[in-house]
Amino acid sequence: MTTQTLSLAPWLVATPLIGAALLLLIGRRGDRWGHWLGVLASTATFVIGLVILLDMLGVDAEQRVATSSVGTWIDAGPLTVDLGFQLDPLSMTFVMLVTFVGTLIHVYSVAYMSHDHDRRRFFAYLNLFVAAMLLLVLADNYLLLFVGWEGVGLASYLLIGFWDHHLPNAVAGKKAFLMNRVGDMGLIVAMMLMLATFGALDFGTVLGSADAADQGLNTAIGLMLLLAACGKSAQLPLQAWLGDAMAGPTPVSALIHAATMVTAGVYLLVRSGPLLEAAPDAQLVIAIVGALTLLFGAVVGCAKDDIKKALAASTMSQIGYMMLAAGLGPIGYAFAIFHLVTHGFFKAGLFLGAGSVMHGMDDDVDMRRFGGLWRLLPVTWITMGFGWLAILGVPPFSGFWSKDKIIEAAFVGEGWRPWVFGTVALVGAGITAYYMSRLFFMTFAGRRRWSADGADGTVERHPHESPLLMTVPMVVLALGSVGLGWVLAAGDGFVHWLEPVTGHAEHDEPVLAVPVIIGLTLTLVVVGAALAWVQYATRAVPTTAPPAPALVRAARVDLHQDDVNETLVMRPGQYLTRSMVFADRTAVDAGWLGLAGGVGRLGSWLRGWQSGYARQYAAITLGGLGVIVLVIWLVATTAG
Amino acid sequence: MELTNYLYLSVVLFALGATTVLLRRNTIVVFMGIELMLNATNLALVTFARMHGDVTGQVLAFFVMVVAAAEVVVGLAIIVTIFRARRSASVDDVNLLKS
């Protein structure tokens, strides 16, 4: 790539950052046009990314990996950290995903947030997010990546609690922030271990010398990176924040908590691929975490009546697929990123559709009060329909090309692993079909569980299609949900595109024949969707959650994830701090206070001696003199 | 003559002064006791100077005399002022220093 193109890389981060700074500094004066400045900054970033991408496509595959350093950031003896940007197919994939989907969501937000008097601040945070996310994916070392990692965490926190005048929203933001800190500690410890093992933090040195390092250390670093990824990507056991994060405005859920930020953990693991390959145990743990989260999210998604929380559970589950793929090694990396890209499109589209439904239904999120909306919200219905077919993995929609590849890859290997991981991925696809169809049918099909006049005890709603500023981004994302998978999968184009980063993977045959896997997957998908159709489209849906078996009741409260966290972490922590405070009061404070009190009492006792009679003072002085003389005499006689 | 005798004399004078200070209530007499103790100390200082063949003790005695002279001036002024205020020269009547 040309040096001019390389020098553009810092502007990818700087442009949205300048946008955010301007929007925050300009204050209320910019309220009338600030949102368009935000859109402009995001669009400009997309154009810069496109220029770099076109330039990258023009050179041979071997020359597509390049770094561009702005200068030295930290120079501390043996540790030198550059302000360096890594341009390669992987980072450019993310740049295009973040800026393209991000710009669409910026446009959507102009209309969605039009009644909010803090819209300018909202766009400032969105721009800040884009800047931080691009820094995360463009950094050429772990420390700079960490800056972006914290930046997206900050933007996420600010946007989840954007409507913080309502207390639960602020609490949700705090929950996300705190749970992410746990993951961040993992990344910090991983960096410390890298520094101790490799003496550097840049990708080139760390990933290049991972083979030669001790396997135990590699495993430790890999597990710490996994902890970081679990925090950011809402994987077990740090998944509890994602559902509450839906308290933020819907465009935020679409951009940050579905399409981009939550996939940063997958990026981190795929980027650290060579290191993980030198630590097979860590890889296995990653695959297990992915498989468990895949099922966890899918089960929770089946019982949620809140449309956004059902989508959040689905996000968790789909990222579980990506983590599973990332844990499979080089064979899975490309498919993890492939699924990440298609998921970014169809899940963002689904979230924007959910936002459009809420827009028409007075911000109601309870699907039990939806129903029969397809006639009134035709654009939303069709765009969400495409997203629904995509996430189901129905050919030729985009999810089919990516998710099916992950299921196939999960079936590759020896021993018990392919059977366990493959089965989990397969069953997950069936459950996904059920809960996504449930969501889709509860919203758009079936009988109306609302009415225009509020008759028969139903809620009064006046659904209407959203304005063009909202529907156009939805249409574009729906087109992506339809065609992106097919375009990128053509001739394994996307896999070859990523090869300079992920390495070339040999195609091993799965333990089951590929047509059998595809057949089984599609059968399960059809069965899942049919079940949902029977249950939620043909039969009447109760407007309040009916009594249900234990598993459903547990899934309604996220399989008791908050209870588990409170019992295992929060309460012991509270008891620990309380006993520390108690020990501090009773032992440390009491000791010093007792000493001070003793000195005070001694003083009171001595004060009694002060009679005011000069002759008594003289007598005491004389007595003191006598004592001194006595002591000197004693010392002199014993020494002599 | 044995120099030690001067020391014995000094001790006797000091003891007399100290006893006066402790036992007498009249401020003027207490004051005289203090003067007696100061002079006993001077005698001891001069004797030690003679014993060691060193003038330091004698110089110190001069310092004590100067301080004693100043002290007499200030002390008598205080006593007179207290007497004017309280119509009494007893040290036990002046016990306002207690806490």
mmCIF file of N, CA and C in Angstrom, chain A residues 110-152:
data_model
loop_
_atom_site.group_PDB
_atom_site.id
_atom_site.type_symbol
_atom_site.label_atom_id
_atom_site.label_comp_id
_atom_site.label_asym_id
_atom_site.label_seq_id
_atom_site.Cartn_x
_atom_site.Cartn_y
_atom_site.Cartn_z
ATOM 1 N N VAL A 110 -30.994 10.197 14.029
ATOM 2 C CA VAL A 110 -31.454 11.572 13.813
ATOM 3 C C VAL A 110 -32.964 11.627 13.997
ATOM 4 N N ALA A 111 -33.655 10.633 13.418
ATOM 5 C CA ALA A 111 -35.112 10.611 13.547
ATOM 6 C C ALA A 111 -35.531 10.015 14.888
ATOM 7 N N TYR A 112 -34.847 8.927 15.292
ATOM 8 C CA TYR A 112 -35.277 8.218 16.503
ATOM 9 C C TYR A 112 -35.160 9.104 17.733
ATOM 10 N N MET A 113 -34.123 9.950 17.773
ATOM 11 C CA MET A 113 -33.892 10.781 18.955
ATOM 12 C C MET A 113 -34.430 12.197 18.760
ATOM 13 N N SER A 114 -35.273 12.417 17.719
ATOM 14 C CA SER A 114 -35.627 13.794 17.374
ATOM 15 C C SER A 114 -36.394 14.490 18.494
ATOM 16 N N HIS A 115 -37.045 13.752 19.374
ATOM 17 C CA HIS A 115 -37.805 14.401 20.442
ATOM 18 C C HIS A 115 -36.992 14.547 21.718
ATOM 19 N N ASP A 116 -35.734 14.122 21.675
ATOM 20 C CA ASP A 116 -34.901 14.182 22.871
ATOM 21 C C ASP A 116 -34.134 15.504 22.873
ATOM 22 N N HIS A 117 -34.231 16.264 23.940
ATOM 23 C CA HIS A 117 -33.549 17.564 23.926
ATOM 24 C C HIS A 117 -32.041 17.426 24.136
ATOM 25 N N ASP A 118 -31.564 16.212 24.403
ATOM 26 C CA ASP A 118 -30.120 15.988 24.535
ATOM 27 C C ASP A 118 -29.548 15.272 23.320
ATOM 28 N N ARG A 119 -30.185 15.447 22.174
ATOM 29 C CA ARG A 119 -29.761 14.691 20.991
ATOM 30 C C ARG A 119 -28.307 14.977 20.632
ATOM 31 N N ARG A 120 -27.854 16.229 20.789
ATOM 32 C CA ARG A 120 -26.474 16.580 20.432
ATOM 33 C C ARG A 120 -25.482 15.775 21.277
ATOM 34 N N ARG A 121 -25.764 15.673 22.569
ATOM 35 C CA ARG A 121 -24.889 14.904 23.457
ATOM 36 C C ARG A 121 -24.885 13.436 23.050
ATOM 37 N N PHE A 122 -26.040 12.933 22.635
ATOM 38 C CA PHE A 122 -26.143 11.549 22.183
ATOM 39 C C PHE A 122 -25.209 11.305 20.998
ATOM 40 N N PHE A 123 -25.226 12.238 20.052
ATOM 41 C CA PHE A 123 -24.359 12.065 18.880
ATOM 42 C C PHE A 123 -22.894 12.221 19.240
ATOM 43 N N ALA A 124 -22.617 13.070 20.228
ATOM 44 C CA ALA A 124 -21.225 13.188 20.677
ATOM 45 C C ALA A 124 -20.735 11.846 21.201
ATOM 46 N N TYR A 125 -21.574 11.178 21.987
ATOM 47 C CA TYR A 125 -21.175 9.880 22.534
ATOM 48 C C TYR A 125 -21.048 8.834 21.429
ATOM 49 N N LEU A 126 -21.965 8.878 20.461
ATOM 50 C CA LEU A 126 -21.881 7.919 19.344
ATOM 51 C C LEU A 126 -20.565 8.107 18.598
ATOM 52 N N ASN A 127 -20.195 9.374 18.331
ATOM 53 C CA ASN A 127 -18.925 9.640 17.650
ATOM 54 C C ASN A 127 -17.751 9.168 18.492
ATOM 55 N N LEU A 128 -17.850 9.411 19.796
ATOM 56 C CA LEU A 128 -16.790 8.955 20.699
ATOM 57 C C LEU A 128 -16.656 7.440 20.613
ATOM 58 N N PHE A 129 -17.790 6.773 20.547
ATOM 59 C CA PHE A 129 -17.760 5.319 20.449
ATOM 60 C C PHE A 129 -17.055 4.879 19.171
ATOM 61 N N VAL A 130 -17.426 5.509 18.039
ATOM 62 C CA VAL A 130 -16.816 5.113 16.764
ATOM 63 C C VAL A 130 -15.305 5.306 16.838
ATOM 64 N N ALA A 131 -14.873 6.449 17.406
ATOM 65 C CA ALA A 131 -13.435 6.710 17.511
ATOM 66 C C ALA A 131 -12.748 5.642 18.349
ATOM 67 N N ALA A 132 -13.344 5.322 19.510
ATOM 68 C CA ALA A 132 -12.716 4.347 20.408
ATOM 69 C C ALA A 132 -12.689 2.961 19.770
ATOM 70 N N MET A 133 -13.779 2.605 19.088
ATOM 71 C CA MET A 133 -13.848 1.277 18.471
ATOM 72 C C MET A 133 -12.804 1.162 17.367
ATOM 73 N N LEU A 134 -12.628 2.235 16.583
ATOM 74 C CA LEU A 134 -11.643 2.181 15.507
ATOM 75 C C LEU A 134 -10.235 2.130 16.087
ATOM 76 N N LEU A 135 -10.006 2.836 17.196
ATOM 77 C CA LEU A 135 -8.694 2.751 17.836
ATOM 78 C C LEU A 135 -8.445 1.317 18.306
ATOM 79 N N LEU A 136 -9.481 0.698 18.828
ATOM 80 C CA LEU A 136 -9.364 -0.685 19.313
ATOM 81 C C LEU A 136 -8.927 -1.618 18.186
ATOM 82 N N VAL A 137 -9.559 -1.497 17.027
ATOM 83 C CA VAL A 137 -9.256 -2.465 15.966
ATOM 84 C C VAL A 137 -8.030 -2.062 15.155
ATOM 85 N N LEU A 138 -7.637 -0.777 15.219
ATOM 86 C CA LEU A 138 -6.504 -0.351 14.393
ATOM 87 C C LEU A 138 -5.182 -0.388 15.147
ATOM 88 N N ALA A 139 -5.223 -0.475 16.484
ATOM 89 C CA ALA A 139 -3.988 -0.431 17.260
ATOM 90 C C ALA A 139 -3.064 -1.570 16.846
ATOM 91 N N ASP A 140 -1.754 -1.307 16.852
ATOM 92 C CA ASP A 140 -0.818 -2.376 16.498
ATOM 93 C C ASP A 140 -0.127 -2.933 17.736
ATOM 94 N N ASN A 141 -0.624 -2.602 18.908
ATOM 95 C CA ASN A 141 -0.102 -3.213 20.131
ATOM 96 C C ASN A 141 -1.227 -3.310 21.152
ATOM 97 N N TYR A 142 -1.022 -4.159 22.157
ATOM 98 C CA TYR A 142 -2.099 -4.423 23.106
ATOM 99 C C TYR A 142 -2.421 -3.209 23.971
ATOM 100 N N LEU A 143 -1.402 -2.380 24.241
ATOM 101 C CA LEU A 143 -1.654 -1.253 25.143
ATOM 102 C C LEU A 143 -2.547 -0.219 24.472
ATOM 103 N N LEU A 144 -2.267 0.067 23.201
ATOM 104 C CA LEU A 144 -3.106 1.029 22.476
ATOM 105 C C LEU A 144 -4.500 0.439 22.271
ATOM 106 N N LEU A 145 -4.544 -0.874 22.007
ATOM 107 C CA LEU A 145 -5.834 -1.562 21.915
ATOM 108 C C LEU A 145 -6.618 -1.370 23.205
ATOM 109 N N PHE A 146 -5.895 -1.428 24.328
ATOM 110 C CA PHE A 146 -6.556 -1.292 25.633
ATOM 111 C C PHE A 146 -7.185 0.098 25.791
ATOM 112 N N VAL A 147 -6.520 1.120 25.211
ATOM 113 C CA VAL A 147 -7.090 2.469 25.277
ATOM 114 C C VAL A 147 -8.446 2.481 24.572
ATOM 115 N N GLY A 148 -8.484 1.891 23.366
ATOM 116 C CA GLY A 148 -9.754 1.813 22.651
ATOM 117 C C GLY A 148 -10.758 0.954 23.405
ATOM 118 N N TRP A 149 -10.267 -0.116 23.992
ATOM 119 C CA TRP A 149 -11.089 -1.061 24.765
ATOM 120 C C TRP A 149 -11.797 -0.325 25.903
ATOM 121 N N GLU A 150 -11.048 0.520 26.620
ATOM 122 C CA GLU A 150 -11.645 1.311 27.699
ATOM 123 C C GLU A 150 -12.549 2.393 27.124
ATOM 124 N N GLY A 151 -12.152 2.939 25.972
ATOM 125 C CA GLY A 151 -12.954 3.995 25.353
ATOM 126 C C GLY A 151 -14.338 3.494 24.978
ATOM 127 N N VAL A 152 -14.426 2.307 24.374
ATOM 128 C CA VAL A 152 -15.747 1.785 24.022
ATOM 129 C C VAL A 152 -16.540 1.448 25.286
#
